[in-house]
mmCIF file of C-alpha atoms in Angstrom:
data_model
loop_
_atom_site.group_PDB
_atom_site.id
_atom_site.type_symbol
_atom_site.label_atom_id
_atom_site.label_comp_id
_atom_site.label_asym_id
_atom_site.label_seq_id
_atom_site.Cartn_x
_atom_site.Cartn_y
_atom_site.Cartn_z
ATOM 1 C CA MET A 1 -20.332 -39.201 19.944
ATOM 2 C CA HIS A 2 -23.057 -38.880 17.316
ATOM 3 C CA THR A 3 -22.440 -36.585 14.363
ATOM 4 C CA THR A 4 -25.219 -34.035 13.830
ATOM 5 C CA GLY A 5 -26.474 -32.746 10.501
ATOM 6 C CA LEU A 6 -24.753 -29.378 10.876
ATOM 7 C CA GLU A 7 -21.429 -30.986 11.753
ATOM 8 C CA LEU A 8 -21.655 -33.243 8.717
ATOM 9 C CA PHE A 9 -22.686 -30.286 6.540
ATOM 10 C CA TRP A 10 -19.603 -28.312 7.531
ATOM 11 C CA PHE A 11 -17.321 -31.303 7.064
ATOM 12 C CA ILE A 12 -18.689 -31.677 3.518
ATOM 13 C CA LEU A 13 -18.445 -27.927 2.901
ATOM 14 C CA ILE A 14 -14.800 -27.871 3.972
ATOM 15 C CA GLY A 15 -14.207 -30.758 1.568
ATOM 16 C CA VAL A 16 -15.869 -28.717 -1.197
ATOM 17 C CA LEU A 17 -13.632 -25.739 -0.391
ATOM 18 C CA TRP A 18 -10.514 -27.898 -0.635
ATOM 19 C CA ALA A 19 -11.785 -29.393 -3.885
ATOM 20 C CA GLY A 20 -12.305 -25.902 -5.306
ATOM 21 C CA TYR A 21 -8.838 -24.868 -4.158
ATOM 22 C CA PHE A 22 -7.173 -27.900 -5.727
ATOM 23 C CA PHE A 23 -9.136 -27.459 -8.967
ATOM 24 C CA LEU A 24 -8.242 -23.769 -9.362
ATOM 25 C CA GLU A 25 -4.884 -23.483 -7.671
ATOM 26 C CA GLY A 26 -3.913 -26.868 -9.071
ATOM 27 C CA PHE A 27 -3.454 -25.525 -12.586
ATOM 28 C CA ASP A 28 -1.737 -22.433 -11.138
ATOM 29 C CA PHE A 29 0.804 -24.710 -9.480
ATOM 30 C CA GLY A 30 1.130 -26.702 -12.687
ATOM 31 C CA VAL A 31 1.784 -23.574 -14.754
ATOM 32 C CA GLY A 32 4.391 -22.424 -12.234
ATOM 33 C CA MET A 33 6.190 -25.759 -12.260
ATOM 34 C CA LEU A 34 6.212 -25.827 -16.072
ATOM 35 C CA LEU A 35 7.294 -22.199 -16.475
ATOM 36 C CA THR A 36 10.888 -22.823 -17.521
ATOM 37 C CA LEU A 37 10.020 -25.944 -19.533
ATOM 38 C CA ILE A 38 7.325 -24.352 -21.679
ATOM 39 C CA GLY A 39 8.876 -20.871 -21.906
ATOM 40 C CA ARG A 40 12.265 -20.933 -23.608
ATOM 41 C CA ASP A 41 13.028 -17.227 -23.351
ATOM 42 C CA ASP A 42 11.864 -14.272 -21.288
ATOM 43 C CA LEU A 43 9.087 -13.305 -23.687
ATOM 44 C CA GLU A 44 7.623 -16.807 -23.689
ATOM 45 C CA ARG A 45 7.864 -17.091 -19.919
ATOM 46 C CA ARG A 46 6.064 -13.773 -19.558
ATOM 47 C CA ALA A 47 3.300 -15.169 -21.755
ATOM 48 C CA VAL A 48 3.075 -18.310 -19.610
ATOM 49 C CA ILE A 49 2.773 -16.215 -16.440
ATOM 50 C CA ASN A 50 0.132 -14.027 -18.077
ATOM 51 C CA THR A 51 -2.163 -17.048 -18.440
ATOM 52 C CA ILE A 52 -2.653 -17.028 -14.654
ATOM 53 C CA GLY A 53 -1.608 -13.450 -13.883
ATOM 54 C CA ALA A 54 -5.158 -12.167 -13.395
ATOM 55 C CA THR A 55 -6.465 -15.068 -11.299
ATOM 56 C CA TRP A 56 -3.748 -16.821 -9.284
ATOM 57 C CA ASP A 57 -4.101 -14.679 -6.156
ATOM 58 C CA GLY A 58 -7.897 -14.996 -6.254
ATOM 59 C CA ASN A 59 -7.568 -18.781 -6.424
ATOM 60 C CA GLU A 60 -5.530 -18.763 -3.205
ATOM 61 C CA VAL A 61 -8.522 -17.279 -1.367
ATOM 62 C CA TRP A 62 -10.075 -20.757 -1.392
ATOM 63 C CA VAL A 63 -7.441 -22.155 0.967
ATOM 64 C CA ILE A 64 -7.829 -19.145 3.275
ATOM 65 C CA VAL A 65 -11.575 -19.734 3.432
ATOM 66 C CA ALA A 66 -11.036 -23.473 3.965
ATOM 67 C CA GLY A 67 -8.666 -22.737 6.857
ATOM 68 C CA GLY A 68 -11.030 -20.163 8.347
ATOM 69 C CA ALA A 69 -14.000 -22.522 8.070
ATOM 70 C CA THR A 70 -11.998 -25.275 9.765
ATOM 71 C CA PHE A 71 -11.017 -22.911 12.588
ATOM 72 C CA ALA A 72 -14.616 -21.811 13.169
ATOM 73 C CA ALA A 73 -16.458 -25.111 12.613
ATOM 74 C CA PHE A 74 -13.878 -27.573 13.988
ATOM 75 C CA PRO A 75 -11.479 -25.633 16.255
ATOM 76 C CA LEU A 76 -10.003 -28.769 17.820
ATOM 77 C CA TRP A 77 -9.195 -30.167 14.354
ATOM 78 C CA TYR A 78 -7.548 -26.877 13.431
ATOM 79 C CA ALA A 79 -5.506 -26.752 16.645
ATOM 80 C CA ARG A 80 -4.240 -30.322 16.522
ATOM 81 C CA MET A 81 -3.517 -30.255 12.801
ATOM 82 C CA PHE A 82 -1.496 -27.053 12.998
ATOM 83 C CA SER A 83 0.319 -28.311 16.064
ATOM 84 C CA ALA A 84 1.320 -31.582 14.394
ATOM 85 C CA PHE A 85 2.111 -30.038 10.997
ATOM 86 C CA TYR A 86 3.683 -26.861 12.345
ATOM 87 C CA LEU A 87 7.064 -27.117 10.600
ATOM 88 C CA ALA A 88 5.646 -28.621 7.403
ATOM 89 C CA LEU A 89 3.006 -25.884 7.154
ATOM 90 C CA PHE A 90 5.655 -23.252 7.839
ATOM 91 C CA ILE A 91 7.684 -24.555 4.880
ATOM 92 C CA LEU A 92 4.550 -24.601 2.731
ATOM 93 C CA LEU A 93 3.625 -21.058 3.754
ATOM 94 C CA VAL A 94 7.118 -19.776 2.952
ATOM 95 C CA ALA A 95 6.873 -21.396 -0.484
ATOM 96 C CA LEU A 96 3.508 -19.702 -1.144
ATOM 97 C CA ILE A 97 4.863 -16.336 0.028
ATOM 98 C CA ILE A 98 8.007 -16.385 -2.098
ATOM 99 C CA ARG A 99 5.939 -17.564 -5.071
ATOM 100 C CA GLY A 100 3.661 -14.533 -4.731
ATOM 101 C CA VAL A 101 6.642 -12.221 -4.301
ATOM 102 C CA ALA A 102 8.253 -13.690 -7.425
ATOM 103 C CA PHE A 103 5.178 -12.951 -9.549
ATOM 104 C CA GLU A 104 5.299 -9.318 -8.438
ATOM 105 C CA TYR A 105 9.073 -8.756 -8.551
ATOM 106 C CA ARG A 106 10.294 -10.595 -11.666
ATOM 107 C CA GLY A 107 9.354 -7.656 -13.881
ATOM 108 C CA LYS A 108 10.856 -4.943 -11.686
ATOM 109 C CA ARG A 109 14.210 -5.064 -13.497
ATOM 110 C CA GLN A 110 15.266 -5.723 -17.087
ATOM 111 C CA SER A 111 18.179 -7.966 -16.041
ATOM 112 C CA ALA A 112 17.965 -11.448 -17.579
ATOM 113 C CA THR A 113 19.644 -12.952 -14.499
ATOM 114 C CA TRP A 114 17.190 -11.212 -12.189
ATOM 115 C CA ARG A 115 14.193 -12.590 -14.087
ATOM 116 C CA ARG A 116 15.675 -16.062 -14.469
ATOM 117 C CA ASN A 117 16.257 -16.290 -10.709
ATOM 118 C CA TRP A 118 12.676 -15.250 -9.969
ATOM 119 C CA ASP A 119 11.448 -17.815 -12.500
ATOM 120 C CA ILE A 120 13.266 -20.492 -10.500
ATOM 121 C CA VAL A 121 11.579 -19.193 -7.348
ATOM 122 C CA ILE A 122 8.165 -19.468 -9.054
ATOM 123 C CA THR A 123 8.935 -23.049 -10.053
ATOM 124 C CA VAL A 124 10.079 -24.084 -6.569
ATOM 125 C CA GLY A 125 7.293 -22.094 -4.901
ATOM 126 C CA SER A 126 4.765 -23.996 -6.990
ATOM 127 C CA LEU A 127 6.343 -27.442 -6.623
ATOM 128 C CA VAL A 128 6.620 -27.455 -2.822
ATOM 129 C CA PRO A 129 2.899 -26.803 -2.084
ATOM 130 C CA ALA A 130 1.818 -29.186 -4.853
ATOM 131 C CA LEU A 131 3.761 -31.940 -3.071
ATOM 132 C CA LEU A 132 3.144 -31.021 0.566
ATOM 133 C CA TRP A 133 -0.642 -30.649 0.329
ATOM 134 C CA GLY A 134 -0.844 -34.267 -0.798
ATOM 135 C CA VAL A 135 1.550 -35.366 1.938
ATOM 136 C CA ALA A 136 -0.546 -33.577 4.579
ATOM 137 C CA PHE A 137 -3.823 -35.213 3.563
ATOM 138 C CA GLY A 138 -2.084 -38.556 3.250
ATOM 139 C CA ASP A 139 -0.907 -38.215 6.844
ATOM 140 C CA LEU A 140 -4.427 -37.346 8.002
ATOM 141 C CA ILE A 141 -5.721 -40.574 6.461
ATOM 142 C CA LYS A 142 -2.892 -42.980 7.286
ATOM 143 C CA GLY A 143 -2.391 -41.581 10.783
ATOM 144 C CA ILE A 144 0.146 -39.558 12.707
ATOM 145 C CA PRO A 145 1.652 -40.159 16.172
ATOM 146 C CA ILE A 146 -0.732 -38.040 18.222
ATOM 147 C CA THR A 147 -2.056 -38.841 21.697
ATOM 148 C CA ALA A 148 -5.646 -38.662 22.953
ATOM 149 C CA ASN A 149 -4.997 -35.237 24.487
ATOM 150 C CA GLY A 150 -3.627 -33.866 21.216
ATOM 151 C CA ILE A 151 0.122 -34.122 21.833
ATOM 152 C CA PHE A 152 2.111 -34.788 18.667
ATOM 153 C CA THR A 153 4.971 -37.167 19.484
ATOM 154 C CA GLY A 154 6.546 -37.390 16.027
ATOM 155 C CA SER A 155 8.815 -35.203 13.918
ATOM 156 C CA LEU A 156 8.897 -33.768 10.413
ATOM 157 C CA LEU A 157 10.479 -36.988 9.146
ATOM 158 C CA SER A 158 7.692 -39.090 10.660
ATOM 159 C CA LEU A 159 5.232 -37.197 8.442
ATOM 160 C CA LEU A 160 7.116 -38.370 5.340
ATOM 161 C CA GLN A 161 5.732 -41.899 5.560
ATOM 162 C CA PRO A 162 5.464 -43.927 2.323
ATOM 163 C CA TYR A 163 1.707 -43.571 1.848
ATOM 164 C CA ALA A 164 1.861 -39.813 2.432
ATOM 165 C CA LEU A 165 4.712 -39.466 -0.071
ATOM 166 C CA VAL A 166 2.682 -41.343 -2.682
ATOM 167 C CA ALA A 167 -0.229 -38.989 -1.944
ATOM 168 C CA GLY A 168 2.144 -36.045 -2.435
ATOM 169 C CA LEU A 169 3.393 -37.432 -5.745
ATOM 170 C CA ALA A 170 -0.235 -37.923 -6.803
ATOM 171 C CA THR A 171 -1.118 -34.261 -6.251
ATOM 172 C CA LEU A 172 2.175 -33.128 -7.776
ATOM 173 C CA SER A 173 1.739 -35.147 -10.974
ATOM 174 C CA LEU A 174 -1.961 -34.351 -11.292
ATOM 175 C CA PHE A 175 -1.339 -30.614 -10.906
ATOM 176 C CA LEU A 176 1.430 -30.837 -13.512
ATOM 177 C CA LEU A 177 -0.983 -32.449 -15.968
ATOM 178 C CA HIS A 178 -3.742 -29.989 -15.060
ATOM 179 C CA GLY A 179 -1.366 -27.076 -15.627
ATOM 180 C CA ALA A 180 -0.097 -28.408 -18.961
ATOM 181 C CA LEU A 181 -3.655 -28.811 -20.208
ATOM 182 C CA PHE A 182 -4.515 -25.331 -18.974
ATOM 183 C CA LEU A 183 -1.599 -23.894 -20.961
ATOM 184 C CA ASN A 184 -2.743 -25.905 -23.970
ATOM 185 C CA LEU A 185 -6.139 -24.264 -23.556
ATOM 186 C CA LYS A 186 -4.872 -20.716 -22.890
ATOM 187 C CA THR A 187 -1.955 -20.253 -25.300
ATOM 188 C CA THR A 188 -1.359 -20.334 -29.053
ATOM 189 C CA GLY A 189 1.343 -21.361 -31.492
ATOM 190 C CA ALA A 190 4.576 -22.873 -30.185
ATOM 191 C CA LEU A 191 3.579 -22.536 -26.519
ATOM 192 C CA LYS A 192 0.355 -24.448 -27.141
ATOM 193 C CA GLU A 193 2.152 -27.209 -29.047
ATOM 194 C CA ARG A 194 4.786 -27.618 -26.340
ATOM 195 C CA ALA A 195 2.125 -27.722 -23.622
ATOM 196 C CA SER A 196 0.149 -30.355 -25.528
ATOM 197 C CA ALA A 197 3.245 -32.493 -26.132
ATOM 198 C CA LEU A 198 4.301 -32.221 -22.490
ATOM 199 C CA ALA A 199 0.798 -33.135 -21.291
ATOM 200 C CA GLY A 200 0.999 -36.252 -23.468
ATOM 201 C CA ARG A 201 4.222 -37.285 -21.707
ATOM 202 C CA ILE A 202 2.986 -36.429 -18.216
ATOM 203 C CA ALA A 203 -0.389 -38.197 -18.500
ATOM 204 C CA PRO A 204 0.826 -41.853 -18.426
ATOM 205 C CA ILE A 205 3.081 -41.172 -15.435
ATOM 206 C CA THR A 206 0.217 -39.411 -13.654
ATOM 207 C CA ALA A 207 -2.140 -42.320 -14.345
ATOM 208 C CA VAL A 208 0.295 -44.832 -12.808
ATOM 209 C CA ILE A 209 0.825 -42.689 -9.683
ATOM 210 C CA ILE A 210 -2.910 -42.037 -9.295
ATOM 211 C CA LEU A 211 -3.598 -45.771 -9.626
ATOM 212 C CA ALA A 212 -1.061 -46.534 -6.887
ATOM 213 C CA PHE A 213 -2.465 -43.829 -4.611
ATOM 214 C CA LEU A 214 -6.120 -44.820 -5.062
ATOM 215 C CA ALA A 215 -5.398 -48.535 -4.656
ATOM 216 C CA TRP A 216 -3.433 -47.892 -1.457
ATOM 217 C CA THR A 217 -6.149 -45.545 -0.173
ATOM 218 C CA TRP A 218 -8.767 -48.223 -0.807
ATOM 219 C CA GLU A 219 -6.676 -50.733 1.129
ATOM 220 C CA VAL A 220 -6.191 -48.307 4.032
ATOM 221 C CA ALA A 221 -9.936 -47.639 4.208
ATOM 222 C CA ARG A 222 -10.727 -51.357 4.068
ATOM 223 C CA THR A 223 -8.209 -52.818 6.500
ATOM 224 C CA GLU A 224 -7.288 -50.137 9.003
ATOM 225 C CA HIS A 225 -9.150 -48.212 11.656
ATOM 226 C CA HIS A 226 -11.445 -46.205 9.376
ATOM 227 C CA ALA A 227 -15.193 -46.423 9.254
ATOM 228 C CA GLY A 228 -15.326 -44.387 6.052
ATOM 229 C CA ASP A 229 -17.213 -45.998 3.172
ATOM 230 C CA VAL A 230 -15.975 -44.863 -0.239
ATOM 231 C CA PRO A 231 -18.133 -45.967 -3.204
ATOM 232 C CA GLY A 232 -15.819 -47.753 -5.618
ATOM 233 C CA MET A 233 -17.106 -45.753 -8.578
ATOM 234 C CA ILE A 234 -15.521 -42.528 -7.266
ATOM 235 C CA PRO A 235 -11.822 -43.548 -7.240
ATOM 236 C CA VAL A 236 -12.298 -45.653 -10.389
ATOM 237 C CA SER A 237 -13.872 -42.670 -12.139
ATOM 238 C CA ALA A 238 -10.967 -40.463 -11.064
ATOM 239 C CA LEU A 239 -8.470 -42.853 -12.662
ATOM 240 C CA LEU A 240 -10.528 -43.204 -15.847
ATOM 241 C CA LEU A 241 -10.769 -39.420 -16.141
ATOM 242 C CA VAL A 242 -6.987 -39.057 -16.008
ATOM 243 C CA VAL A 243 -6.686 -41.653 -18.778
ATOM 244 C CA ALA A 244 -9.434 -39.905 -20.767
ATOM 245 C CA ALA A 245 -7.581 -36.590 -20.487
ATOM 246 C CA SER A 246 -4.608 -38.110 -22.311
ATOM 247 C CA TRP A 247 -6.821 -39.291 -25.187
ATOM 248 C CA LEU A 248 -8.690 -35.974 -25.383
ATOM 249 C CA ASN A 249 -5.380 -34.122 -25.501
ATOM 250 C CA ARG A 250 -4.217 -36.283 -28.408
ATOM 251 C CA GLU A 251 -7.494 -35.550 -30.180
ATOM 252 C CA ARG A 252 -6.824 -31.835 -29.616
ATOM 253 C CA LEU A 253 -9.973 -31.392 -27.550
ATOM 254 C CA SER A 254 -8.135 -29.117 -25.124
ATOM 255 C CA GLY A 255 -11.202 -27.759 -23.341
ATOM 256 C CA TRP A 256 -12.557 -31.225 -22.589
ATOM 257 C CA ALA A 257 -9.133 -32.511 -21.565
ATOM 258 C CA PHE A 258 -8.746 -29.712 -19.030
ATOM 259 C CA THR A 259 -12.296 -30.240 -17.768
ATOM 260 C CA VAL A 260 -11.876 -33.948 -17.099
ATOM 261 C CA THR A 261 -8.628 -33.452 -15.163
ATOM 262 C CA GLY A 262 -10.518 -30.919 -13.070
ATOM 263 C CA VAL A 263 -13.292 -33.447 -12.424
ATOM 264 C CA ALA A 264 -10.619 -36.033 -11.557
ATOM 265 C CA ILE A 265 -9.256 -33.639 -8.927
ATOM 266 C CA LEU A 266 -12.757 -33.261 -7.482
ATOM 267 C CA ALA A 267 -13.223 -37.046 -7.400
ATOM 268 C CA ILE A 268 -9.875 -37.630 -5.692
ATOM 269 C CA THR A 269 -10.640 -34.953 -3.088
ATOM 270 C CA ALA A 270 -14.006 -36.628 -2.457
ATOM 271 C CA THR A 271 -12.191 -39.959 -2.051
ATOM 272 C CA VAL A 272 -9.847 -38.436 0.528
ATOM 273 C CA PHE A 273 -12.613 -36.909 2.638
ATOM 274 C CA MET A 274 -14.853 -39.963 2.419
ATOM 275 C CA THR A 275 -11.953 -42.176 3.488
ATOM 276 C CA LEU A 276 -11.187 -39.854 6.392
ATOM 277 C CA TYR A 277 -14.830 -39.769 7.620
ATOM 278 C CA PRO A 278 -15.854 -39.884 10.465
ATOM 279 C CA ASP A 279 -12.404 -38.840 11.650
ATOM 280 C CA VAL A 280 -10.723 -35.544 10.964
ATOM 281 C CA ILE A 281 -7.326 -36.663 12.288
ATOM 282 C CA THR A 282 -6.287 -40.306 12.567
ATOM 283 C CA SER A 283 -3.876 -41.352 15.298
ATOM 284 C CA SER A 284 -1.306 -44.002 14.471
ATOM 285 C CA LEU A 285 -0.864 -44.700 18.187
ATOM 286 C CA SER A 286 -4.406 -45.812 18.947
ATOM 287 C CA SER A 287 -7.769 -45.642 17.193
ATOM 288 C CA ALA A 288 -9.194 -44.256 20.440
ATOM 289 C CA ALA A 289 -6.890 -41.233 20.085
ATOM 290 C CA SER A 290 -8.245 -40.346 16.642
ATOM 291 C CA LEU A 291 -10.266 -37.138 16.518
ATOM 292 C CA THR A 292 -13.778 -37.440 15.106
ATOM 293 C CA ILE A 293 -16.028 -34.830 13.523
ATOM 294 C CA ALA A 294 -18.313 -34.741 16.564
ATOM 295 C CA GLU A 295 -15.415 -34.331 19.006
ATOM 296 C CA ALA A 296 -13.787 -31.529 16.997
ATOM 297 C CA ALA A 297 -16.936 -29.510 16.220
ATOM 298 C CA SER A 298 -17.951 -26.127 17.585
ATOM 299 C CA GLN A 299 -21.169 -25.565 19.508
ATOM 300 C CA PRO A 300 -24.455 -25.872 17.545
ATOM 301 C CA TYR A 301 -25.126 -22.122 17.838
ATOM 302 C CA THR A 302 -21.791 -21.336 16.154
ATOM 303 C CA LEU A 303 -22.482 -23.787 13.346
ATOM 304 C CA ARG A 304 -25.981 -22.366 12.785
ATOM 305 C CA ALA A 305 -24.679 -18.797 12.614
ATOM 306 C CA MET A 306 -21.914 -19.821 10.206
ATOM 307 C CA THR A 307 -24.421 -21.618 7.989
ATOM 308 C CA ILE A 308 -26.552 -18.487 7.680
ATOM 309 C CA VAL A 309 -23.536 -16.314 6.812
ATOM 310 C CA ALA A 310 -22.269 -18.869 4.274
ATOM 311 C CA ALA A 311 -25.685 -19.109 2.600
ATOM 312 C CA ILE A 312 -25.818 -15.316 2.164
ATOM 313 C CA PHE A 313 -22.299 -14.556 0.941
ATOM 314 C CA THR A 314 -21.125 -17.692 -0.899
ATOM 315 C CA PRO A 315 -23.229 -17.062 -4.046
ATOM 316 C CA PHE A 316 -21.725 -13.562 -4.400
ATOM 317 C CA VAL A 317 -18.182 -14.919 -4.137
ATOM 318 C CA LEU A 318 -18.868 -17.606 -6.745
ATOM 319 C CA LEU A 319 -20.496 -15.119 -9.110
ATOM 320 C CA TYR A 320 -17.565 -12.723 -8.805
ATOM 321 C CA GLN A 321 -14.962 -15.413 -9.441
ATOM 322 C CA GLY A 322 -16.944 -16.766 -12.390
ATOM 323 C CA TRP A 323 -17.185 -13.254 -13.812
ATOM 324 C CA SER A 324 -13.418 -12.717 -13.474
ATOM 325 C CA TYR A 325 -12.689 -15.903 -15.397
ATOM 326 C CA TYR A 326 -15.161 -14.857 -18.080
ATOM 327 C CA ILE A 327 -13.446 -11.480 -18.474
ATOM 328 C CA PHE A 328 -9.992 -13.089 -18.818
ATOM 329 C CA ARG A 329 -11.157 -16.061 -20.883
ATOM 330 C CA ARG A 330 -9.174 -15.357 -24.058
ATOM 331 C CA ARG A 331 -5.919 -17.008 -25.034
ATOM 332 C CA VAL A 332 -2.511 -15.453 -24.483
ATOM 333 C CA SER A 333 -0.187 -15.343 -27.474
ATOM 334 C CA LEU A 334 3.181 -13.887 -28.376
ATOM 335 C CA PRO A 335 3.248 -10.511 -30.168
ATOM 336 C CA HIS A 336 4.355 -11.981 -33.516
ATOM 337 C CA GLU A 337 1.564 -14.576 -33.586
ATOM 338 C CA THR A 338 -1.760 -13.940 -35.281
ATOM 339 C CA VAL A 339 -4.992 -15.339 -33.884
ATOM 340 C CA PRO A 340 -8.622 -15.043 -34.978
ATOM 341 C CA ALA A 341 -10.341 -11.776 -34.113
ATOM 342 C CA SER A 342 -12.790 -13.679 -31.916
ATOM 343 C CA ASP A 343 -9.952 -14.982 -29.789
ATOM 344 C CA GLN A 344 -7.623 -11.999 -29.435
ATOM 345 C CA PRO A 345 -5.038 -12.443 -26.674
ATOM 346 C CA HIS A 346 -4.166 -10.281 -23.711
ATOM 347 C CA GLU A 347 -1.094 -8.117 -24.078
ATOM 348 C CA VAL A 348 2.242 -9.671 -23.099
#
């Protein structure tokens, strides 16, 4: 079946939504995973949480919109993906729920044990999605045992194939680096120094994992049953940006370091979607059983109506989120630290 302009537009838009989610929620996950490493006592951990306290739940809206857009624009993709990944997505959803609960409940009691336990929940609730999102997209590219009529014949273990695990480690390590650089950008004093030092240690490991993932992805796109054509400059640029982030961090250019890891996330997401195209789910049983964009798409009328709604409301959403980041742009510091008047922190 031939892919129409509207179907391609919505496939690209869904890719943009996932890229935005990984860019924004990526540093949230990184901050959560680094919580107990950067913060050495309750006061410091409260400061670390405060760096994302005003924005983390807003960042999660991106994945809700991405899921809703997939359901409306490509209902067959949505149905088959959730059927195949049912247990994995359930685990991921539980992790996201307990993470949100932990943010709200850790301050309800003064007990050190109570808060320490919730801090562990935040760490685990951030680590699991950071890993599983990469595994899920790796499975979509490499292929899962699904028949032509959409029946998933595998198990949870069959989703943990080597390529998918490397993809999961790639997102995990990249989000860790992104989060460390965000903390370097948003904190002061000892917290900032620890975040910078940790980013310097994470960056080389991340670069090696990203190299392995991109090289394997290139090989999958070249040799297996994918018609996707990924320009070589995109994955190469993603790797170079990760390397550049390490140098920028050493030069104490924290804003630029954080920016280039964000652009690397966008480039890697683009690589994933361009490799997947024109499929939305790849079958490991037979290339004929793979689900294409055209086969999964809604009717043209639905896509036209969705396009009009998206064109009207998307600018307002982007403006609001940009405004919220502007309002909470200042660094977070501990009460005993002094910072310039132009960069006063939020209260901890």
